[in-house]
Amino acid sequence: MNRRLAALVTAGAAAALVLAGCSSDDGSSDDTVTLDFSQWWEVELSEGVMRGLMDRFEEEHPGVEVNLISNPYSATVDLQTSAAATGTLADIVAINGASVYDLQDQGAIADLSALMDDAGFDPAQLVSNDQIDGVTYMVRALNFAYPMYYNTDLLEAAGVTELPTTWEEFDAAAAAVTDPSSNVYAWSLPINVQSPAGFDSQSWLWASGNRMLEDRQPNFETPEIAEWLEFLKAQYDAGYVTPGAFTQQEQQKVEEFTAGRNAFLIGSLAHVAGIREANPDLNFSIGSVPSVSGEPSGIAGASWGLGIAENSEHKEEAWQLIEWLVSEDINSELAGEATGFPGNASSVPGFVEGDELYELAFEVYQSSEFVTELEGLPLALDLNRNLNENLVRLLQGEATVPETQASLQEYWNGVLSGE
Amino acid sequence: MAVTARTRGRSQVGQRIGLWIGLTLGAVFAGFPALWMLLSSIKPNTEIFQFPPTFLPETFTLSAYTDILTSSEKLRFFLNSYAVASAVVLLTLFAGIMAGYALSRFTFPLKSLVNTVVISVQAVPPITLLIPYFGLVVWLKLYDSLWALILTYMVATIPYAILMMTGYFNTIPKELDEAVKVDGGSSMRALWQVLVPTARPGIVSVGAYTFMVAWNEFLFALTLTQSRSNRTVPVGIQLLMGEHSFKWSEMMAMSVLGCLPVLVLFLFFQRQFVSGITAGAVKA
Amino acid sequence: MSPTLLVMLVMMAVPVVMVFTYSTLSNVIMEREPEFVGLANYATLLSDPIFRKALGQTAIFTVTSVVFHLLLGLAFALMLNSTLLPRLASSLFRVVYILPWVFTASIVVILWQLMLNPNGVINYMLETLNLISTKVEWFSNPDLALGTVIFINVWAGYPFFMVSLLAGLQGIPKDLYEAAEIDGAGWRDRFFNITIPQLFPIIIAMAMLDFIWNLQQFPIIFLATGGGPLNATETIATYTYNLAFSKREFAMASASGVVLFLISAIVALFYVRHQKARD
């Protein structure tokens, strides 16, 4: 017992030493402003990229230091809500369009329009300037387009020689490709409720030029929406969709495609590098999501946005960092690292040139409208959950198409009408 | 006499076979997922999703392990987790033993109330407590320190430790510690010289539980710290689950690396389970 | 020690009191100046059919989990404690049996998601053994989801019982068994007349604690299914999370938390009474 006790005491003493070491980190010099920058990007990019950028910013802006805080992507919104409630939100916060409305509603993020004015920044330099009631709260550093990926080997083996451009053609291709006995399905439709991400259902609607909303109000009871829901249901009922859709997650969907078990994938352009690295033998290409008419008109997208905490004591310096990140050269560099499209209107993403796939994707991106229907809406995440829940009910056969439309209309109306 | 001995011998063989079958089935149930984790950690990402699945890796790689072991940032997660968990175990055991002794051996006014409060504290779901608790930690100037985590886990484990220690002390006959007092020893002597050594298996099991709580907790570890130097292993694992893809093998490897020392520690302490009360002590 | 105790008390009590207060206000955290609304949040909550469904499923989840935790924990503890087992084997088995315990919830879920994926190893083995003909959707089938989640929770939670009961078994005086054997008692008699009564104080305390903890089990359910599909695995904990962080109804979430608290308090009350009767 004594030996064990000694071991315990030693462990305890070691613990105390470690702890003592931690609490004495505060001694930075008085004149330096330290900006906390909370984001999930550092782990998405190659190791050291984000820190390298910050080091360069610090060099160009003496007296300002940046402290990078990495948080897991899935916990971003919850953490920011809690941090804002306790006044500990980092000076600069990476946000996306799904949470920007709620954070400003909570009074957590600062009016960027005013900061832009003070700094003499012209928002026309940006690709888009999203506003809520005439005020900018988030600047998009990068946009991520969600084109359609094709497994060319699977299509070839199934005798599909031309890429489908209409829903009808897609249906035929899906039928040809799907072969449950060899475990191949046309596509995956992750509609889980724990972490709704991706645009696997909405892309079809948007590609056809139709929308769920009109003037930020739900508009679900239209023939176009009915046609869209019927298309999804027909795909599911015919067995073209990989099993497990109701709880499948974004990352699992990508693994199905990478493993060569899905012929199609609607996913962020950021996946290209990952798929190539994970399965170098996979032959795949990129194109538009098929539409009703065959004329693609909209492509789904997500963003990496930046905001400034209302409780920040260094808003001016924080804005300097944001301005620097969306400046022409730095922004195209960031875009290149993340394979996203720049938020700065004059930046050119360097990765596009010389790579056939990226060139294709850039073509798709430029020929279609960039659709981010859910971004900037109140409770965007909750609305997305509700959409998925209604889709599950429809696909499970517990609701008809008109019932689904009515149910969506009612719930979304409840959330959006009070706006 | 000879007949009973033989039947007993035969039934012992039967029992032995039954025992081994039962234990093996149980071990498959308990261990297969962990084995799968170990195997996944030495496969490249694509092979993890291959169908039909491979049991032994076709492409053997230790890159997930080298990635972790060569990163001082990631090693720090392990150090933090061990520091927090050890501190919580020591402090919780001390509090649990003292309070458990009081509740087991003495009656005092408001005893039921203390019991009820101790239990109720952990009856509010952590999710609802998160924001008020977070505010309190900021106000106490503990935000982003390992002390915040230690205190938090103690809030969660002390009530449990008190209840369980009370339970274990209750199974020990009162005659044992009364004998010490008859000889003129104090209550504290009775506690540390008789009850604690006798209840050692119980103490070890409470310690094990406490360790696991502190070791595995994620929600508060994520919320109450922000610097990389204050992150623990569960948060580190979550950081490998990105927006676009998960680093499956590395997540598995981090989990394997994290659990190895815990298992060694358990192996080291588990003899305590079999060296509990002796028959002689009870007769006394 | 006493300042620490004070801090601990503050940290235990203050947030609980705040949650109670929140539950009687209009939407806290989102509103700058929330108003007192009395029990209105509770009325809204109880009139929601999904909340009532979650309540029922929480009961199923919790009771089943506790029962299986106890049964498996007891069975494994008895086997590991057997004198028929060589010491080395017993040591190794013990380490294998506590494995589920040493992993954090997100890894537990990820691991089972990998294995129970329609293309995962479990379906593959069942297919090879001709036990299933189509791919089973363990999480996505609303009829199976709750069972699957409970199974994972049982796997992850039984070592707590096992370790505690293993410790408890050491405390049972050996001469009790010897005396019983001389009286000609079989293993059944010994189990029900000695083992169970001797372990009873520990079992009752653990069952109550496990009940309270499982009532609030959140990470395993949420990470596995998020409460879906079609609310098939919705429990009060996931429902509360969605209220707070998806719908941003923090006052309602607090009310939901208090409901869970009240259920736990009833259980705790029975336990305390039982303890009192014992004194």
Short mmCIF file of C-alpha atoms in Angstrom, two decimals, chain A residues 31 82 140 306 308 351 359 388:
data_model
loop_
_atom_site.label_atom_id
_atom_site.label_comp_id
_atom_site.label_asym_id
_atom_site.label_seq_id
_atom_site.Cartn_x
_atom_site.Cartn_y
_atom_site.Cartn_z
CA ASP A 31 1.77 47.79 -25.49
CA SER A 82 -22.13 29.96 -24.87
CA ARG A 140 -17.00 36.12 -46.44
CA LEU A 306 -15.42 36.35 -40.34
CA ILE A 308 -15.87 40.53 -34.70
CA PHE A 351 -5.23 26.45 -57.93
CA GLU A 359 -10.86 24.30 -64.27
CA ASN A 388 -34.26 16.86 -43.09
#
